[in-house]
C-alpha cells in the first residue's frame, strides 16, 4: 500500500470526512476584492483551503484552471501551502494525463516532483505501459478514469465488451492486473450510483474518487450506499463548484466552509 | 473545413513533405554548449525548427517535456517563433487532454489562446462532450487518439466491440458523428500499418497523425502505402527523437536537418 493510500486511510479516520474539495478557480467568478491581484488564483484557493480543511479528507486542484491563466507558479504555491498547513490532507492533482512511456515519465515528474502532488488522475485509453511511469513513484497514488460523470462518458465507456460495458473491464484490469504496488484508485461518477456499486464489487477496497455531486446533481445517499467499504470509507466524494462558489461576496471562504460542512454531514448521514 | 485543415493541405502541397517534426526536448540530451542557458529548451528547439523547416509540413511540440521543466514560457516563445518564421507550417500541441466540458474549455483556452497552437491532440475516453469545447474554436484542428503506437495501446483499443476492435469504433464515430465542422484528425501509430489501412477505409480523407517511425521502429513503406489518400497526402508522419537527437554535438541542428531530409525523402519514395 503506497504512502498516498495510507495517508488517505488516516485522513478518513481522523477527519471523519469523505469530502474531497475540488479547486477549479475561475477568476471571472472571484469576488471583486481579488480582481486586480496578480496572485488572485492562489489567494482565492488558499482561503478556500484554510476554511474548508476541517471538513475535508483531501484537496483536488484541477490543473487546467491554472494552465489556462499561466498560473502554474500559483498552483505550486497552493500545493506547498496545503502540505505546510494541512499536512494530513493529501493533494490529488486532477490532470487526467495519458501518454506513452517516455512522455508519461515527464508528466509524472510534473505531477510528483514539480507540483509535489500525492496522487494524480490518469486516462487508461493508452493502456498499462502509459500508467507504469507514474507507478514508479512508489509512494504516490494513481487514480484511473473508469466511469466518468459527463453525458458523453457513455460514448466509449458504455460500449459492450464481452457482455458488459467497457468501464467494467477497466475496473477489473485496474484491480487484478495494474495495481502492482497498491497505488491505484478509480474515478467513478456519482451520476451513476448503480455503476459505483458494480465497480465496488469488482475492486474490493480500492479508493474511488467520485465527482458529480453538487453542481453536477448526483444523489448523495445513493452514492454513499453504493460506494462505501465495510469500514464506511473507501470514497473521495468530490465537490468543486458547489463549495468554492457557495458565496460570491468577500465572505466567500466562510460560505465555502459552511457548504463543505453541510456536504460532509450530508455524506456522513449515510455512511 | 477548418483553417487548420486548409493550412495543412497547403503545407502538403507546397512543402512536398508529409513529415511532422516532433519536439520532445530533454535537457540531459542537449549538447554541452547549451547546458547552462536559462532558455536552453527554447534555444535547442528553435534551432531544430529553423534547420528542419524546409523538410517538414508541421511541428508537434509535446507539452509534457516543457511542463516537467517549468518551461511553459519557452513553449509559448517557441510556438510564437514558428508562427513568425515559418507561418505556412501548422503547430500541433501534443497534449492528449481529455476532461468534462467546463474543464475542457480551460484546456482549449490553454492550447489555442495561450499557446496559439493550430491543433491539439485529445483523448476520446470521456466521449463527445469532452471534445466539443475544442471544436468551438472553429479555425482550429482537434486530433483524437485512435490507435496508439505503444505496447499497451492494445489493452483497451483492441478490445472487441461488436466484432471489431474498439479503436475502429472511435475512428467511425470521429468520421460519422463527431466531425461536425471538418476539424478532426486521428492519431494512428505506424507500428500497425494494417490498422492504418483499416482506419483510412473508415474515415475518408481525414488527416492521420502517425507517430512510431524512427525511434519506435515503424515501417515507412508500409505506413505510407496504408495511410495515403488518393492525392498522396492525408498523413502527418511524425518523427521526434530520431530527428532532434540525430546528432549530439554542437552541430545537432545540421544533423537534425539531414535526418529530416532523409526521412522526408524516405516517405516520398512511396507516395
CSV table of C-alpha atoms in Angstrom, one decimal, chain B:
chain,number,residue,atom,x,y,z
B,1,UNK,CA,-13.1,22.5,-43.4
B,2,UNK,CA,-11.3,24.4,-40.6
B,3,UNK,CA,-8.4,26.8,-41.2
B,4,UNK,CA,-6.1,24.2,-39.7
B,5,UNK,CA,-7.1,21.5,-42.2
B,6,UNK,CA,-6.8,24.1,-45.1
B,7,UNK,CA,-3.3,25.1,-43.8
B,8,UNK,CA,-2.3,21.5,-43.6
B,9,UNK,CA,-3.4,20.8,-47.2
B,10,UNK,CA,-1.5,23.8,-48.5
B,11,UNK,CA,1.6,22.7,-46.5
B,12,UNK,CA,1.4,19.2,-48.0
B,13,UNK,CA,1.2,20.8,-51.5
B,14,UNK,CA,3.9,23.4,-51.0
B,15,UNK,CA,6.5,21.6,-49.0
B,16,UNK,CA,6.2,18.3,-50.8
B,17,UNK,CA,6.6,16.7,-47.3
B,18,UNK,CA,4.4,14.6,-45.0
B,19,UNK,CA,7.0,14.8,-42.2
B,20,UNK,CA,5.9,16.3,-38.9
B,21,UNK,CA,8.8,17.1,-36.7
B,22,UNK,CA,8.1,16.2,-33.0
B,23,UNK,CA,9.7,18.5,-30.4
B,24,UNK,CA,10.3,16.5,-27.2
B,25,UNK,CA,13.2,18.4,-25.6
B,26,UNK,CA,15.1,16.6,-22.9
B,27,UNK,CA,17.8,18.9,-21.4
B,28,UNK,CA,20.0,15.9,-20.4
B,29,UNK,CA,20.4,15.1,-24.1
B,30,UNK,CA,21.4,18.6,-25.1
B,31,UNK,CA,24.9,19.4,-26.3
B,32,UNK,CA,27.2,20.9,-23.7
B,33,UNK,CA,27.2,24.4,-25.1
B,34,UNK,CA,23.5,24.8,-24.1
B,35,UNK,CA,23.8,23.3,-20.7
B,36,UNK,CA,23.8,26.4,-18.5
B,37,UNK,CA,21.4,28.6,-20.5
B,38,UNK,CA,18.2,29.6,-18.8
B,39,UNK,CA,16.4,29.4,-22.2
B,40,UNK,CA,18.1,26.2,-23.3
B,41,UNK,CA,14.9,24.4,-24.1
B,42,UNK,CA,13.7,27.2,-26.4
B,43,UNK,CA,17.0,27.7,-28.0
B,44,UNK,CA,17.5,23.9,-28.7
B,45,UNK,CA,14.1,23.6,-30.2
B,46,UNK,CA,14.3,26.9,-32.1
B,47,UNK,CA,17.5,25.7,-33.9
B,48,UNK,CA,15.9,22.4,-34.7
B,49,UNK,CA,12.8,24.1,-36.1
B,50,UNK,CA,14.8,26.5,-38.3
B,51,UNK,CA,17.0,23.7,-39.6
B,52,UNK,CA,14.2,21.2,-40.3
B,53,UNK,CA,11.5,23.6,-41.6
B,54,UNK,CA,12.5,23.1,-45.3
B,55,UNK,CA,11.7,19.4,-44.9
B,56,UNK,CA,8.6,19.4,-42.7
B,57,UNK,CA,4.9,20.0,-43.2
B,58,UNK,CA,4.2,20.7,-39.5
B,59,UNK,CA,5.7,20.8,-36.0
B,60,UNK,CA,4.5,18.9,-32.9
B,61,UNK,CA,5.7,20.1,-29.5
B,62,UNK,CA,4.9,17.7,-26.7
B,63,UNK,CA,3.8,19.8,-23.7
B,64,UNK,CA,5.0,17.3,-21.0
B,65,UNK,CA,8.6,17.9,-21.9
B,66,UNK,CA,8.1,21.6,-21.2
B,67,UNK,CA,5.9,21.3,-18.1
B,68,UNK,CA,8.3,18.9,-16.4
B,69,UNK,CA,10.9,21.7,-16.5
B,70,UNK,CA,8.7,24.7,-15.6
B,71,UNK,CA,9.3,25.8,-19.2
B,72,UNK,CA,5.8,26.9,-20.3
B,73,UNK,CA,7.1,30.3,-21.2
B,74,UNK,CA,9.7,28.7,-23.5
B,75,UNK,CA,6.9,26.7,-25.2
B,76,UNK,CA,5.0,30.0,-25.8
B,77,UNK,CA,8.1,31.5,-27.2
B,78,UNK,CA,8.8,28.5,-29.4
B,79,UNK,CA,5.3,28.5,-31.0
B,80,UNK,CA,5.4,32.2,-31.5
B,81,UNK,CA,8.7,31.7,-33.2
B,82,UNK,CA,7.3,29.1,-35.6
B,83,UNK,CA,4.3,31.3,-36.5
B,84,UNK,CA,6.6,34.2,-37.2
B,85,UNK,CA,9.4,32.5,-39.1
B,86,UNK,CA,7.5,29.5,-40.7
B,87,UNK,CA,3.9,30.8,-41.0
B,88,UNK,CA,2.9,28.2,-43.5
B,89,UNK,CA,3.7,25.3,-41.2
B,90,UNK,CA,0.9,24.4,-38.6
B,91,UNK,CA,1.8,23.7,-35.0
B,92,UNK,CA,0.1,20.7,-33.3
B,93,UNK,CA,0.3,20.9,-29.5
B,94,UNK,CA,0.6,17.3,-28.3
B,95,UNK,CA,-1.2,17.4,-25.0
B,96,UNK,CA,-3.7,14.4,-25.2
B,97,UNK,CA,-6.1,16.2,-23.0
B,98,UNK,CA,-9.5,14.7,-22.0
B,99,UNK,CA,-11.9,16.1,-19.5
B,100,UNK,CA,-15.5,17.2,-18.9
B,101,UNK,CA,-16.9,20.3,-20.7
B,102,UNK,CA,-16.2,23.0,-18.2
B,103,UNK,CA,-12.6,21.8,-17.7
B,104,UNK,CA,-12.1,21.1,-21.4
B,105,UNK,CA,-13.0,24.8,-22.1
B,106,UNK,CA,-10.0,25.7,-19.9
B,107,UNK,CA,-7.7,23.2,-21.8
B,108,UNK,CA,-8.9,24.6,-25.1
B,109,UNK,CA,-8.0,28.1,-23.9
B,110,UNK,CA,-4.6,26.8,-22.8
B,111,UNK,CA,-3.9,25.2,-26.2
B,112,UNK,CA,-5.4,27.8,-28.6
B,113,UNK,CA,-5.3,31.1,-26.8
B,114,UNK,CA,-2.3,30.9,-24.5
B,115,UNK,CA,-0.1,28.7,-26.7
B,116,UNK,CA,-1.7,29.7,-30.1
B,117,UNK,CA,-1.4,26.2,-31.4
B,118,UNK,CA,-3.2,25.4,-34.6
B,119,UNK,CA,-4.4,22.0,-33.4
B,120,UNK,CA,-4.3,19.9,-30.3
B,121,UNK,CA,-4.3,16.2,-29.6
B,122,UNK,CA,-7.1,14.9,-27.3
B,123,UNK,CA,-8.2,11.6,-25.7
B,124,UNK,CA,-11.6,10.2,-26.6
B,125,UNK,CA,-12.3,8.1,-23.4
B,126,UNK,CA,-14.7,10.7,-22.0
B,127,UNK,CA,-16.7,11.0,-25.2
B,128,UNK,CA,-18.0,13.6,-27.5
B,129,UNK,CA,-18.9,16.4,-25.0
B,130,UNK,CA,-15.3,16.3,-23.8
B,131,UNK,CA,-14.3,17.2,-27.4
B,132,UNK,CA,-16.9,19.9,-28.0
B,133,UNK,CA,-15.2,22.8,-26.3
B,134,UNK,CA,-12.2,22.4,-28.6
B,135,UNK,CA,-14.5,22.3,-31.6
B,136,UNK,CA,-15.9,25.7,-30.6
B,137,UNK,CA,-12.6,27.1,-31.8
B,138,UNK,CA,-13.8,26.7,-35.4
B,139,UNK,CA,-10.5,27.6,-37.1
B,140,UNK,CA,-8.5,25.0,-35.1
B,141,UNK,CA,-7.8,21.3,-35.5
B,142,UNK,CA,-8.6,18.5,-33.0
B,143,UNK,CA,-6.7,15.3,-33.4
B,144,UNK,CA,-8.2,12.4,-31.5
B,145,UNK,CA,-6.3,9.4,-30.2
B,146,UNK,CA,-7.5,6.3,-32.0
B,147,UNK,CA,-4.8,3.5,-32.2
B,148,UNK,CA,-1.6,4.4,-30.4
B,149,UNK,CA,1.8,3.0,-31.1
B,150,UNK,CA,2.8,1.9,-27.6
B,151,UNK,CA,2.7,-1.8,-26.5
B,152,UNK,CA,-0.2,-1.1,-24.0
B,153,UNK,CA,-2.2,0.5,-26.8
B,154,UNK,CA,-3.9,-2.8,-27.3
B,155,UNK,CA,-5.1,-3.1,-23.7
B,156,UNK,CA,-8.2,-1.1,-24.4
B,157,UNK,CA,-8.0,-0.2,-28.0
B,158,UNK,CA,-8.1,-3.8,-29.2
B,159,UNK,CA,-11.0,-4.9,-27.0
B,160,UNK,CA,-13.7,-6.5,-29.1
B,161,UNK,CA,-16.7,-4.2,-29.6
B,162,UNK,CA,-19.4,-5.7,-31.8
B,163,UNK,CA,-17.0,-7.8,-33.7
B,164,UNK,CA,-14.2,-5.3,-34.2
B,165,UNK,CA,-11.6,-3.6,-32.0
B,166,UNK,CA,-12.6,-0.5,-30.0
B,167,UNK,CA,-10.3,1.8,-32.0
B,168,UNK,CA,-12.4,1.2,-35.1
B,169,UNK,CA,-15.5,2.4,-33.3
B,170,UNK,CA,-13.5,5.5,-32.3
B,171,UNK,CA,-12.5,6.1,-36.0
B,172,UNK,CA,-16.0,5.6,-37.2
B,173,UNK,CA,-17.6,7.9,-34.6
B,174,UNK,CA,-15.0,10.5,-35.4
B,175,UNK,CA,-15.8,10.4,-39.1
B,176,UNK,CA,-19.6,10.0,-38.9
B,177,UNK,CA,-20.7,11.8,-35.8
B,178,UNK,CA,-18.0,14.0,-34.2
B,179,UNK,CA,-16.5,15.8,-37.2
B,180,UNK,CA,-19.3,18.4,-37.2
B,181,UNK,CA,-17.2,21.2,-38.7
B,182,UNK,CA,-14.4,19.4,-40.6
B,183,UNK,CA,-11.8,19.9,-37.8
B,184,UNK,CA,-10.9,16.4,-36.8
B,185,UNK,CA,-7.8,14.2,-37.4
B,186,UNK,CA,-6.9,10.9,-35.8
B,187,UNK,CA,-3.7,9.5,-34.2
B,188,UNK,CA,-2.9,6.1,-35.6
B,189,UNK,CA,0.5,4.5,-34.8
B,190,UNK,CA,2.9,3.5,-37.5
B,191,UNK,CA,3.7,0.2,-35.7
B,192,UNK,CA,0.4,-1.2,-37.1
B,193,UNK,CA,0.2,-0.5,-40.9
B,194,UNK,CA,-2.7,-2.8,-41.4
B,195,UNK,CA,-4.6,-0.8,-38.8
B,196,UNK,CA,-3.8,2.4,-40.6
B,197,UNK,CA,-5.3,0.9,-43.7
B,198,UNK,CA,-8.5,-0.1,-41.9
B,199,UNK,CA,-8.8,3.4,-40.3
B,200,UNK,CA,-8.2,5.0,-43.7
B,201,UNK,CA,-11.0,3.0,-45.1
B,202,UNK,CA,-13.4,4.2,-42.4
B,203,UNK,CA,-12.5,7.9,-42.3
B,204,UNK,CA,-12.1,9.0,-46.0
B,205,UNK,CA,-9.6,11.8,-46.4
B,206,UNK,CA,-9.4,12.7,-42.7
B,207,UNK,CA,-5.8,13.7,-41.7
B,208,UNK,CA,-3.9,11.0,-39.8
B,209,UNK,CA,-1.2,11.9,-37.3
B,210,UNK,CA,1.1,8.9,-37.4
B,211,UNK,CA,3.8,8.5,-34.7
B,212,UNK,CA,6.0,5.5,-34.4
B,213,UNK,CA,8.5,5.7,-37.3
B,214,UNK,CA,12.1,6.4,-36.3
B,215,UNK,CA,12.9,5.6,-32.7
B,216,UNK,CA,9.8,3.4,-32.4
B,217,UNK,CA,10.7,1.3,-35.4
B,218,UNK,CA,7.6,1.6,-37.7
B,219,UNK,CA,8.0,0.6,-41.3
B,220,UNK,CA,7.9,3.7,-43.6
B,221,UNK,CA,6.9,2.0,-46.8
B,222,UNK,CA,4.1,0.0,-45.2
B,223,UNK,CA,2.9,3.1,-43.4
B,224,UNK,CA,2.8,5.3,-46.5
B,225,UNK,CA,1.1,2.7,-48.6
B,226,UNK,CA,-1.5,2.1,-45.9
B,227,UNK,CA,-2.3,5.7,-45.0
B,228,UNK,CA,-2.0,7.9,-48.1
B,229,UNK,CA,-5.1,9.4,-49.7
B,230,UNK,CA,-5.7,9.4,-53.5
B,231,UNK,CA,-3.8,12.8,-53.5
B,232,UNK,CA,-0.8,11.0,-52.0
B,233,UNK,CA,-1.2,13.1,-48.8
B,234,UNK,CA,-3.5,12.8,-45.8
B,235,UNK,CA,-0.8,12.0,-43.3
B,236,UNK,CA,1.4,13.8,-40.8
B,237,UNK,CA,4.1,11.2,-40.3
B,238,UNK,CA,5.8,12.2,-37.0
B,239,UNK,CA,9.4,11.6,-36.0
B,240,UNK,CA,10.7,13.2,-32.8
B,241,UNK,CA,13.8,11.6,-31.2
B,242,UNK,CA,15.3,10.2,-34.5
B,243,UNK,CA,15.5,13.8,-35.8
B,244,UNK,CA,16.1,16.1,-32.8
B,245,UNK,CA,18.8,13.8,-31.4
B,246,UNK,CA,20.3,12.7,-34.7
B,247,UNK,CA,23.5,14.5,-33.5
B,248,UNK,CA,24.7,15.2,-30.0
B,249,UNK,CA,27.4,17.7,-30.7
B,250,UNK,CA,27.2,21.4,-31.4
B,251,UNK,CA,26.2,20.7,-35.0
B,252,UNK,CA,23.0,19.0,-33.8
B,253,UNK,CA,20.8,21.2,-35.9
B,254,UNK,CA,22.7,20.3,-39.1
B,255,UNK,CA,22.3,16.6,-38.1
B,256,UNK,CA,18.6,17.1,-37.5
B,257,UNK,CA,18.2,18.8,-40.9
B,258,UNK,CA,19.9,15.9,-42.6
B,259,UNK,CA,17.8,13.4,-40.7
B,260,UNK,CA,14.6,15.3,-41.6
B,261,UNK,CA,15.6,15.5,-45.2
B,262,UNK,CA,16.3,11.7,-45.4
B,263,UNK,CA,13.1,10.9,-43.6
B,264,UNK,CA,11.0,13.2,-45.9
B,265,UNK,CA,12.7,11.6,-48.9
B,266,UNK,CA,12.2,8.1,-47.5
B,267,UNK,CA,8.5,8.9,-47.1
B,268,UNK,CA,8.2,10.4,-50.6
B,269,UNK,CA,9.7,7.4,-52.2
B,270,UNK,CA,6.4,5.5,-51.5
B,271,UNK,CA,3.8,8.2,-52.0
